[in-house]
């Protein structure tokens, strides 16, 4: 039986390999991931950067737009020494590679650098990817961007080692919700097995990434969860649950914003609701909106309609006004984006 070919076209893979092979060891290579980076953004980028180093490339830098703050759980990822703040990125790199970025808006001030680069390779897995970049390794069926990054370093002939594998494993575990989500296929487990075989200790990694938070983060979570609202009639009776967190909440508990990233998980486990909304303040009147669905709503399309993006069942956008304004907007759109 011939399996249908999936993933990026062979020409795109060949072009990406050729773009790297065309460069000498002293070429300037800039790696970029999305604003407010998560485990997949950082893990796929740094793992690939380490792979370039193994190939003899000495001038590799990794960065992301905006405030230069790495969430504590990722601070010890291998390859962290590749990471520089946005203003230290190469001005005119010979090659740019972009990781886990659905749209140029997620590149902030670095979007122009990508557009100006002679070659830009985009590795991504968002259904909402807008199609920027000159070489495109984009596969919405990939569980994480690290799936694509691992394939590219394999095609470049770099063997997996424990450092590269740890980066890719963190990325894969993050985006599959610790191997729970629908995208957790046989191929995902096979990749995880190859990564673990380099000597990783999954228990240690999971504890560090997912199960270690400051006491204040737990108290903050208690408050944010305590104010959640359940609307059983929303989404045509399938239910909506939502809550919000302000900058004042973070200040009161002396916590950095990353501690809110995983708070959507206890909220989305509410049995009475298909759709979950977590509204996180980023500035006065400006909110990072996280959307989840259990299947009734295509939240990616809903988010795109608001200038954001994501996956069918997990997406986000930037909202304005008060949290209730943001939720009003989402509630109003639910029926338009029913699956
Ligand atoms: P989050 O709710 O932050 O965990 O994000 C869920 C998914 O939506 C991730 O794949 C994000 O990359 C994507 N996403 C979140 N916010 C935005 C945004 N403002 N624009 C585009 N994609 C987003
Ligand atoms: Mn991401
Ligand atoms: Mn991702």
mmCIF file of C-alpha atoms and ligand atoms in Angstrom:
data_model
loop_
_atom_site.group_PDB
_atom_site.id
_atom_site.type_symbol
_atom_site.label_atom_id
_atom_site.label_comp_id
_atom_site.label_asym_id
_atom_site.label_seq_id
_atom_site.Cartn_x
_atom_site.Cartn_y
_atom_site.Cartn_z
ATOM 1 C CA UNK A 1 0.000 0.000 0.000
ATOM 2 C CA UNK A 2 1.311 3.457 -0.858
ATOM 3 C CA UNK A 3 0.778 5.930 1.913
ATOM 4 C CA UNK A 4 -0.379 9.384 0.831
ATOM 5 C CA UNK A 5 2.560 11.755 0.996
ATOM 6 C CA UNK A 6 2.136 14.144 3.890
ATOM 7 C CA UNK A 7 4.036 17.130 5.138
ATOM 8 C CA UNK A 8 6.089 19.644 3.210
ATOM 9 C CA UNK A 9 6.853 18.870 -0.463
ATOM 10 C CA UNK A 10 10.170 17.224 -1.338
ATOM 11 C CA UNK A 11 11.286 20.389 -3.168
ATOM 12 C CA UNK A 12 10.870 22.431 -0.011
ATOM 13 C CA UNK A 13 12.969 19.987 2.008
ATOM 14 C CA UNK A 14 15.624 19.934 -0.716
ATOM 15 C CA UNK A 15 15.654 23.736 -0.892
ATOM 16 C CA UNK A 16 16.048 24.021 2.895
ATOM 17 C CA UNK A 17 18.939 21.535 2.939
ATOM 18 C CA UNK A 18 20.590 23.303 -0.010
ATOM 19 C CA UNK A 19 20.199 26.707 1.692
ATOM 20 C CA UNK A 20 22.142 25.496 4.739
ATOM 21 C CA UNK A 21 24.720 23.537 2.723
ATOM 22 C CA UNK A 22 25.433 26.604 0.563
ATOM 23 C CA UNK A 23 26.840 28.446 3.576
ATOM 24 C CA UNK A 24 30.401 28.386 4.879
ATOM 25 C CA UNK A 25 31.127 27.869 8.547
ATOM 26 C CA UNK A 26 31.484 31.617 9.167
ATOM 27 C CA UNK A 27 28.160 32.611 7.571
ATOM 28 C CA UNK A 28 25.760 34.533 9.786
ATOM 29 C CA UNK A 29 22.687 32.457 10.552
ATOM 30 C CA UNK A 30 19.825 34.000 12.499
ATOM 31 C CA UNK A 31 17.190 31.840 14.170
ATOM 32 C CA UNK A 32 13.935 33.480 15.274
ATOM 33 C CA UNK A 33 10.907 32.168 17.175
ATOM 34 C CA UNK A 34 7.633 33.815 18.234
ATOM 35 C CA UNK A 35 7.043 36.533 20.805
ATOM 36 C CA UNK A 36 6.476 35.257 24.371
ATOM 37 C CA UNK A 37 8.142 31.969 23.443
ATOM 38 C CA UNK A 38 6.802 28.640 24.691
ATOM 39 C CA UNK A 39 8.507 25.246 24.899
ATOM 40 C CA UNK A 40 8.023 24.470 21.208
ATOM 41 C CA UNK A 41 9.273 27.860 20.017
ATOM 42 C CA UNK A 42 12.424 27.735 22.176
ATOM 43 C CA UNK A 43 13.000 23.993 21.987
ATOM 44 C CA UNK A 44 12.719 23.683 18.203
ATOM 45 C CA UNK A 45 14.870 26.790 17.666
ATOM 46 C CA UNK A 46 17.648 25.933 20.140
ATOM 47 C CA UNK A 47 17.741 22.252 19.175
ATOM 48 C CA UNK A 48 18.167 23.252 15.538
ATOM 49 C CA UNK A 49 20.806 25.844 16.505
ATOM 50 C CA UNK A 50 22.810 23.142 18.277
ATOM 51 C CA UNK A 51 22.513 21.030 15.135
ATOM 52 C CA UNK A 52 24.009 23.866 13.064
ATOM 53 C CA UNK A 53 26.841 24.082 15.560
ATOM 54 C CA UNK A 54 27.541 20.366 15.139
ATOM 55 C CA UNK A 55 27.850 21.070 11.386
ATOM 56 C CA UNK A 56 30.641 23.551 12.133
ATOM 57 C CA UNK A 57 28.677 26.787 11.933
ATOM 58 C CA UNK A 58 30.233 29.237 14.384
ATOM 59 C CA UNK A 59 28.060 32.286 13.871
ATOM 60 C CA UNK A 60 24.577 31.184 14.877
ATOM 61 C CA UNK A 61 22.303 33.409 16.957
ATOM 62 C CA UNK A 62 18.788 32.754 18.221
ATOM 63 C CA UNK A 63 16.295 35.400 19.296
ATOM 64 C CA UNK A 64 12.636 36.368 19.667
ATOM 65 C CA UNK A 65 10.885 39.738 19.510
ATOM 66 C CA UNK A 66 9.882 41.827 22.486
ATOM 67 C CA UNK A 67 10.959 41.738 26.074
ATOM 68 C CA UNK A 68 13.959 39.430 26.546
ATOM 69 C CA UNK A 69 12.499 37.187 29.219
ATOM 70 C CA UNK A 70 12.759 33.389 29.116
ATOM 71 C CA UNK A 71 10.188 31.533 31.259
ATOM 72 C CA UNK A 72 12.009 29.955 34.213
ATOM 73 C CA UNK A 73 11.107 26.351 33.228
ATOM 74 C CA UNK A 74 13.029 26.797 29.948
ATOM 75 C CA UNK A 75 15.975 28.776 31.344
ATOM 76 C CA UNK A 76 18.263 25.726 31.461
ATOM 77 C CA UNK A 77 17.504 24.346 27.995
ATOM 78 C CA UNK A 78 20.655 23.235 26.145
ATOM 79 C CA UNK A 79 21.769 25.823 23.592
ATOM 80 C CA UNK A 80 20.669 28.758 25.758
ATOM 81 C CA UNK A 81 24.031 30.410 25.014
ATOM 82 C CA UNK A 82 22.849 30.847 21.404
ATOM 83 C CA UNK A 83 20.071 33.134 22.603
ATOM 84 C CA UNK A 84 20.497 36.915 22.327
ATOM 85 C CA UNK A 85 18.066 39.809 22.838
ATOM 86 C CA UNK A 86 16.356 41.159 19.725
ATOM 87 C CA UNK A 87 18.760 44.118 19.421
ATOM 88 C CA UNK A 88 21.755 41.749 19.208
ATOM 89 C CA UNK A 89 20.351 39.782 16.266
ATOM 90 C CA UNK A 90 22.433 39.881 13.065
ATOM 91 C CA UNK A 91 21.483 42.954 10.995
ATOM 92 C CA UNK A 92 21.954 41.284 7.608
ATOM 93 C CA UNK A 93 22.173 37.542 8.164
ATOM 94 C CA UNK A 94 23.002 35.231 5.265
ATOM 95 C CA UNK A 95 20.164 32.927 6.259
ATOM 96 C CA UNK A 96 17.148 33.251 8.555
ATOM 97 C CA UNK A 97 15.201 30.306 9.974
ATOM 98 C CA UNK A 98 11.864 30.950 11.672
ATOM 99 C CA UNK A 99 10.345 28.561 14.230
ATOM 100 C CA UNK A 100 6.720 28.108 15.361
ATOM 101 C CA UNK A 101 5.571 31.461 13.946
ATOM 102 C CA UNK A 102 2.063 31.448 12.441
ATOM 103 C CA UNK A 103 2.154 34.974 11.058
ATOM 104 C CA UNK A 104 4.513 37.908 10.661
ATOM 105 C CA UNK A 105 2.617 39.723 13.432
ATOM 106 C CA UNK A 106 4.180 37.221 15.868
ATOM 107 C CA UNK A 107 7.639 38.420 14.745
ATOM 108 C CA UNK A 108 7.180 41.983 16.054
ATOM 109 C CA UNK A 109 10.119 44.169 15.074
ATOM 110 C CA UNK A 110 11.941 41.214 13.506
ATOM 111 C CA UNK A 111 9.408 40.825 10.659
ATOM 112 C CA UNK A 112 11.349 43.283 8.466
ATOM 113 C CA UNK A 113 14.587 41.304 9.040
ATOM 114 C CA UNK A 114 12.873 38.141 7.824
ATOM 115 C CA UNK A 115 11.385 39.896 4.794
ATOM 116 C CA UNK A 116 14.802 41.386 3.871
ATOM 117 C CA UNK A 117 16.776 38.143 4.258
ATOM 118 C CA UNK A 118 18.061 36.589 1.008
ATOM 119 C CA UNK A 119 16.643 33.247 2.163
ATOM 120 C CA UNK A 120 14.144 32.623 4.977
ATOM 121 C CA UNK A 121 13.184 29.074 5.946
ATOM 122 C CA UNK A 122 9.905 28.869 7.870
ATOM 123 C CA UNK A 123 9.344 25.793 10.044
ATOM 124 C CA UNK A 124 5.808 25.763 11.459
ATOM 125 C CA UNK A 125 2.729 23.657 12.175
ATOM 126 C CA UNK A 126 -0.087 26.210 12.589
ATOM 127 C CA UNK A 127 -3.215 25.724 10.488
ATOM 128 C CA UNK A 128 -3.353 29.503 10.309
ATOM 129 C CA UNK A 129 0.182 29.953 8.892
ATOM 130 C CA UNK A 130 -0.022 32.909 6.518
ATOM 131 C CA UNK A 131 2.543 31.704 3.978
ATOM 132 C CA UNK A 132 5.466 34.064 4.533
ATOM 133 C CA UNK A 133 9.098 33.038 3.949
ATOM 134 C CA UNK A 134 10.970 31.866 0.845
ATOM 135 C CA UNK A 135 11.267 28.182 1.836
ATOM 136 C CA UNK A 136 8.324 26.702 3.674
ATOM 137 C CA UNK A 137 8.443 23.637 5.891
ATOM 138 C CA UNK A 138 4.886 23.994 7.165
ATOM 139 C CA UNK A 139 2.770 21.003 8.167
ATOM 140 C CA UNK A 140 -0.442 21.601 10.130
ATOM 141 C CA UNK A 141 -0.544 17.893 10.975
ATOM 142 C CA UNK A 142 2.805 18.033 12.773
ATOM 143 C CA UNK A 143 2.338 17.850 16.530
ATOM 144 C CA UNK A 144 5.037 20.459 17.130
ATOM 145 C CA UNK A 145 7.470 22.564 15.153
ATOM 146 C CA UNK A 146 10.220 20.392 16.624
ATOM 147 C CA UNK A 147 8.954 17.491 14.463
ATOM 148 C CA UNK A 148 9.957 19.529 11.405
ATOM 149 C CA UNK A 149 13.184 20.798 12.994
ATOM 150 C CA UNK A 150 14.243 17.234 13.819
ATOM 151 C CA UNK A 151 13.569 16.106 10.252
ATOM 152 C CA UNK A 152 15.632 18.966 8.872
ATOM 153 C CA UNK A 153 18.669 18.260 11.029
ATOM 154 C CA UNK A 154 18.386 14.572 10.096
ATOM 155 C CA UNK A 155 18.368 15.506 6.398
ATOM 156 C CA UNK A 156 21.445 17.657 7.065
ATOM 157 C CA UNK A 157 23.156 14.562 8.437
ATOM 158 C CA UNK A 158 23.379 15.653 12.074
ATOM 159 C CA UNK A 159 22.944 12.746 14.490
ATOM 160 C CA UNK A 160 20.727 13.319 17.530
ATOM 161 C CA UNK A 161 22.620 13.818 20.777
ATOM 162 C CA UNK A 162 21.269 14.288 24.284
ATOM 163 C CA UNK A 163 21.368 18.104 24.153
ATOM 164 C CA UNK A 164 19.566 18.428 20.833
ATOM 165 C CA UNK A 165 17.130 15.710 21.922
ATOM 166 C CA UNK A 166 16.279 17.476 25.173
ATOM 167 C CA UNK A 167 15.339 20.631 23.267
ATOM 168 C CA UNK A 168 13.152 18.716 20.817
ATOM 169 C CA UNK A 169 11.604 16.604 23.587
ATOM 170 C CA UNK A 170 10.614 19.680 25.614
ATOM 171 C CA UNK A 171 9.061 21.132 22.449
ATOM 172 C CA UNK A 172 7.172 17.925 21.642
ATOM 173 C CA UNK A 173 5.955 17.395 25.210
ATOM 174 C CA UNK A 174 4.809 21.026 25.457
ATOM 175 C CA UNK A 175 2.748 21.052 22.267
ATOM 176 C CA UNK A 176 1.168 17.631 22.779
ATOM 177 C CA UNK A 177 0.167 18.499 26.367
ATOM 178 C CA UNK A 178 2.523 15.736 27.558
ATOM 179 C CA UNK A 179 1.447 13.349 24.785
ATOM 180 C CA UNK A 180 -2.287 13.775 25.422
ATOM 181 C CA UNK A 181 -3.621 15.741 22.456
ATOM 182 C CA UNK A 182 -5.087 14.417 19.175
ATOM 183 C CA UNK A 183 -1.844 15.031 17.281
ATOM 184 C CA UNK A 184 -0.111 12.405 19.448
ATOM 185 C CA UNK A 185 0.343 9.825 16.707
ATOM 186 C CA UNK A 186 2.460 6.705 16.386
ATOM 187 C CA UNK A 187 5.071 8.870 14.656
ATOM 188 C CA UNK A 188 5.098 11.226 17.655
ATOM 189 C CA UNK A 189 5.763 8.368 20.046
ATOM 190 C CA UNK A 190 8.418 7.000 17.701
ATOM 191 C CA UNK A 191 10.147 10.374 17.665
ATOM 192 C CA UNK A 192 9.857 10.583 21.462
ATOM 193 C CA UNK A 193 11.425 7.123 21.715
ATOM 194 C CA UNK A 194 14.385 8.170 19.553
ATOM 195 C CA UNK A 195 14.834 11.321 21.642
ATOM 196 C CA UNK A 196 14.661 9.434 24.954
ATOM 197 C CA UNK A 197 17.122 6.854 23.604
ATOM 198 C CA UNK A 198 19.861 9.523 23.643
ATOM 199 C CA UNK A 199 19.769 9.247 27.436
ATOM 200 C CA UNK A 200 17.019 11.695 28.418
ATOM 201 C CA UNK A 201 15.179 11.326 31.706
ATOM 202 C CA UNK A 202 11.537 12.188 30.882
ATOM 203 C CA UNK A 203 10.527 12.279 34.548
ATOM 204 C CA UNK A 204 13.128 14.910 35.381
ATOM 205 C CA UNK A 205 12.270 16.979 32.329
ATOM 206 C CA UNK A 206 8.510 16.862 32.994
ATOM 207 C CA UNK A 207 8.988 17.819 36.619
ATOM 208 C CA UNK A 208 11.125 20.794 35.647
ATOM 209 C CA UNK A 209 8.940 21.993 32.774
ATOM 210 C CA UNK A 210 5.392 21.213 33.907
ATOM 211 C CA UNK A 211 5.371 20.456 37.613
ATOM 212 C CA UNK A 212 7.524 23.162 39.195
ATOM 213 C CA UNK A 213 6.039 26.571 39.930
ATOM 214 C CA UNK A 214 6.583 29.143 42.716
ATOM 215 C CA UNK A 215 4.198 29.111 45.684
ATOM 216 C CA UNK A 216 2.890 32.530 44.582
ATOM 217 C CA UNK A 217 1.939 31.094 41.194
ATOM 218 C CA UNK A 218 -0.234 28.496 42.902
ATOM 219 C CA UNK A 219 -1.944 31.162 45.047
ATOM 220 C CA UNK A 220 -2.471 33.311 41.955
ATOM 221 C CA UNK A 221 -3.953 30.309 40.126
ATOM 222 C CA UNK A 222 -6.359 29.817 43.029
ATOM 223 C CA UNK A 223 -7.702 33.343 42.607
ATOM 224 C CA UNK A 224 -7.947 33.211 38.819
ATOM 225 C CA UNK A 225 -9.712 29.839 38.892
ATOM 226 C CA UNK A 226 -11.953 31.040 41.728
ATOM 227 C CA UNK A 227 -13.402 33.786 39.543
ATOM 228 C CA UNK A 228 -14.152 31.541 36.537
ATOM 229 C CA UNK A 229 -17.632 31.905 35.028
ATOM 230 C CA UNK A 230 -19.610 29.012 33.491
ATOM 231 C CA UNK A 231 -22.160 29.836 30.780
ATOM 232 C CA UNK A 232 -23.946 26.550 29.970
ATOM 233 C CA UNK A 233 -26.196 28.118 27.301
ATOM 234 C CA UNK A 234 -23.340 29.496 25.197
ATOM 235 C CA UNK A 235 -22.041 27.754 22.038
ATOM 236 C CA UNK A 236 -25.542 26.477 21.226
ATOM 237 C CA UNK A 237 -25.848 24.863 24.652
ATOM 238 C CA UNK A 238 -22.419 23.209 24.594
ATOM 239 C CA UNK A 239 -21.170 25.668 27.167
ATOM 240 C CA UNK A 240 -18.472 28.284 27.662
ATOM 241 C CA UNK A 241 -16.184 28.728 30.653
ATOM 242 C CA UNK A 242 -13.968 31.777 31.048
ATOM 243 C CA UNK A 243 -11.783 33.664 33.447
ATOM 244 C CA UNK A 244 -9.149 36.393 33.390
ATOM 245 C CA UNK A 245 -5.921 37.526 35.043
ATOM 246 C CA UNK A 246 -4.683 41.107 35.317
ATOM 247 C CA UNK A 247 -1.217 42.621 35.638
ATOM 248 C CA UNK A 248 -2.292 43.637 39.157
ATOM 249 C CA UNK A 249 -2.893 39.942 39.942
ATOM 250 C CA UNK A 250 0.652 39.151 38.796
ATOM 251 C CA UNK A 251 2.066 42.073 40.810
ATOM 252 C CA UNK A 252 0.167 41.122 43.963
ATOM 253 C CA UNK A 253 1.678 37.644 43.879
ATOM 254 C CA UNK A 254 5.028 38.877 42.501
ATOM 255 C CA UNK A 255 4.807 36.530 39.526
ATOM 256 C CA UNK A 256 6.053 36.812 35.924
ATOM 257 C CA UNK A 257 3.514 36.394 33.075
ATOM 258 C CA UNK A 258 4.675 32.895 32.074
ATOM 259 C CA UNK A 259 2.984 31.388 35.150
ATOM 260 C CA UNK A 260 -0.365 32.065 33.415
ATOM 261 C CA UNK A 261 0.551 30.037 30.301
ATOM 262 C CA UNK A 262 -0.609 26.685 31.689
ATOM 263 C CA UNK A 263 -3.613 28.038 33.638
ATOM 264 C CA UNK A 264 -5.883 27.301 30.695
ATOM 265 C CA UNK A 265 -5.534 23.566 31.423
ATOM 266 C CA UNK A 266 -7.561 23.317 34.658
ATOM 267 C CA UNK A 267 -10.168 25.661 33.131
ATOM 268 C CA UNK A 268 -10.562 23.633 29.930
ATOM 269 C CA UNK A 269 -11.113 20.459 31.919
ATOM 270 C CA UNK A 270 -14.547 21.722 33.044
ATOM 271 C CA UNK A 271 -17.030 19.067 31.912
ATOM 272 C CA UNK A 272 -19.942 21.457 31.378
ATOM 273 C CA UNK A 273 -18.205 23.557 28.714
ATOM 274 C CA UNK A 274 -16.887 22.868 25.226
ATOM 275 C CA UNK A 275 -15.192 26.236 24.828
ATOM 276 C CA UNK A 276 -12.673 27.821 27.207
ATOM 277 C CA UNK A 277 -11.439 31.399 27.205
ATOM 278 C CA UNK A 278 -8.584 32.735 29.359
ATOM 279 C CA UNK A 279 -8.050 36.483 29.100
ATOM 280 C CA UNK A 280 -4.578 37.604 30.240
ATOM 281 C CA UNK A 281 -3.701 41.273 30.551
ATOM 282 C CA UNK A 282 -0.559 42.395 28.722
ATOM 283 C CA UNK A 283 -1.026 46.196 29.017
ATOM 284 C CA UNK A 284 -3.715 48.749 29.870
ATOM 285 C CA UNK A 285 -6.777 47.667 27.849
ATOM 286 C CA UNK A 286 -4.817 44.954 25.996
ATOM 287 C CA UNK A 287 -5.245 41.206 26.562
ATOM 288 C CA UNK A 288 -3.704 37.984 25.296
ATOM 289 C CA UNK A 289 -6.714 35.748 24.700
ATOM 290 C CA UNK A 290 -6.327 31.960 24.844
ATOM 291 C CA UNK A 291 -9.070 29.846 23.247
ATOM 292 C CA UNK A 292 -9.667 26.108 23.518
ATOM 293 C CA UNK A 293 -12.449 23.871 22.201
ATOM 294 C CA UNK A 294 -13.213 20.216 22.718
ATOM 295 C CA UNK A 295 -14.416 19.964 19.124
ATOM 296 C CA UNK A 296 -17.546 22.066 18.665
ATOM 297 C CA UNK A 297 -15.813 25.241 17.501
ATOM 298 C CA UNK A 298 -12.911 25.932 15.130
ATOM 299 C CA UNK A 299 -11.152 28.400 17.428
ATOM 300 C CA UNK A 300 -8.338 28.888 14.899
ATOM 301 C CA UNK A 301 -10.748 30.490 12.414
ATOM 302 C CA UNK A 302 -12.383 32.489 15.208
ATOM 303 C CA UNK A 303 -8.944 33.750 16.314
ATOM 304 C CA UNK A 304 -7.943 34.597 12.718
ATOM 305 C CA UNK A 305 -11.098 36.721 12.441
ATOM 306 C CA UNK A 306 -9.708 38.755 15.356
ATOM 307 C CA UNK A 307 -6.199 39.078 13.900
ATOM 308 C CA UNK A 308 -4.778 36.053 15.752
ATOM 309 C CA UNK A 309 -4.261 32.426 14.862
ATOM 310 C CA UNK A 310 -3.472 28.938 16.078
ATOM 311 C CA UNK A 311 -4.809 25.423 15.671
ATOM 312 C CA UNK A 312 -8.377 24.125 15.244
ATOM 313 C CA UNK A 313 -8.820 23.372 18.960
ATOM 314 C CA UNK A 314 -6.234 25.748 20.486
ATOM 315 C CA UNK A 315 -5.763 29.329 19.344
ATOM 316 C CA UNK A 316 -5.343 32.897 20.491
ATOM 317 C CA UNK A 317 -5.585 36.578 19.587
ATOM 318 C CA UNK A 318 -5.024 40.024 21.092
ATOM 319 C CA UNK A 319 -8.207 41.538 22.570
ATOM 320 C CA UNK A 320 -9.002 45.075 23.720
ATOM 321 C CA UNK A 321 -11.154 46.776 26.368
ATOM 322 C CA UNK A 322 -12.259 44.892 29.471
ATOM 323 C CA UNK A 323 -12.215 41.094 29.876
ATOM 324 C CA UNK A 324 -16.003 41.092 29.576
ATOM 325 C CA UNK A 325 -15.730 42.927 26.226
ATOM 326 C CA UNK A 326 -13.330 40.284 24.960
ATOM 327 C CA UNK A 327 -15.599 37.456 26.103
ATOM 328 C CA UNK A 328 -18.636 39.210 24.552
ATOM 329 C CA UNK A 329 -16.795 39.191 21.222
ATOM 330 C CA UNK A 330 -15.917 35.491 21.496
ATOM 331 C CA UNK A 331 -19.455 34.519 22.614
ATOM 332 C CA UNK A 332 -20.980 36.392 19.678
ATOM 333 C CA UNK A 333 -18.681 34.605 17.188
ATOM 334 C CA UNK A 334 -19.044 31.050 18.523
ATOM 335 C CA UNK A 335 -21.907 30.125 16.224
ATOM 336 C CA UNK A 336 -20.099 31.471 13.141
ATOM 337 C CA UNK A 337 -17.207 29.076 13.669
ATOM 338 C CA UNK A 338 -19.003 25.878 14.683
ATOM 339 C CA UNK A 339 -17.328 22.741 13.330
HETATM 340 P P1 LIG B 1 -1.905 29.837 23.838
HETATM 341 O O1 LIG B 1 -3.338 29.998 24.172
HETATM 342 O O2 LIG B 1 -1.088 31.066 24.095
HETATM 343 O O3 LIG B 1 -1.316 28.592 24.437
HETATM 344 O O4 LIG B 1 -1.832 29.644 22.258
HETATM 345 C C1 LIG B 1 -2.556 28.633 21.621
HETATM 346 C C2 LIG B 1 -2.170 28.591 20.164
HETATM 347 O O5 LIG B 1 -2.608 29.766 19.505
HETATM 348 C C3 LIG B 1 -0.671 28.523 19.933
HETATM 349 O O6 LIG B 1 -0.436 27.666 18.848
HETATM 350 C C4 LIG B 1 -0.285 29.935 19.581
HETATM 351 O O7 LIG B 1 0.822 29.983 18.710
HETATM 352 C C5 LIG B 1 -1.539 30.472 18.914
HETATM 353 N N1 LIG B 1 -1.700 31.897 19.225
HETATM 354 C C6 LIG B 1 -1.926 32.425 20.444
HETATM 355 N N2 LIG B 1 -2.033 33.757 20.378
HETATM 356 C C7 LIG B 1 -1.864 34.099 19.073
HETATM 357 C C8 LIG B 1 -1.853 35.346 18.346
HETATM 358 N N3 LIG B 1 -2.038 36.519 18.958
HETATM 359 N N4 LIG B 1 -1.649 35.292 17.012
HETATM 360 C C9 LIG B 1 -1.459 34.112 16.384
HETATM 361 N N5 LIG B 1 -1.455 32.904 17.012
HETATM 362 C C10 LIG B 1 -1.649 32.895 18.332
HETATM 363 MN MN1 LIG B 2 4.278 28.186 20.183
HETATM 364 MN MN1 LIG B 3 4.085 24.907 18.315
#
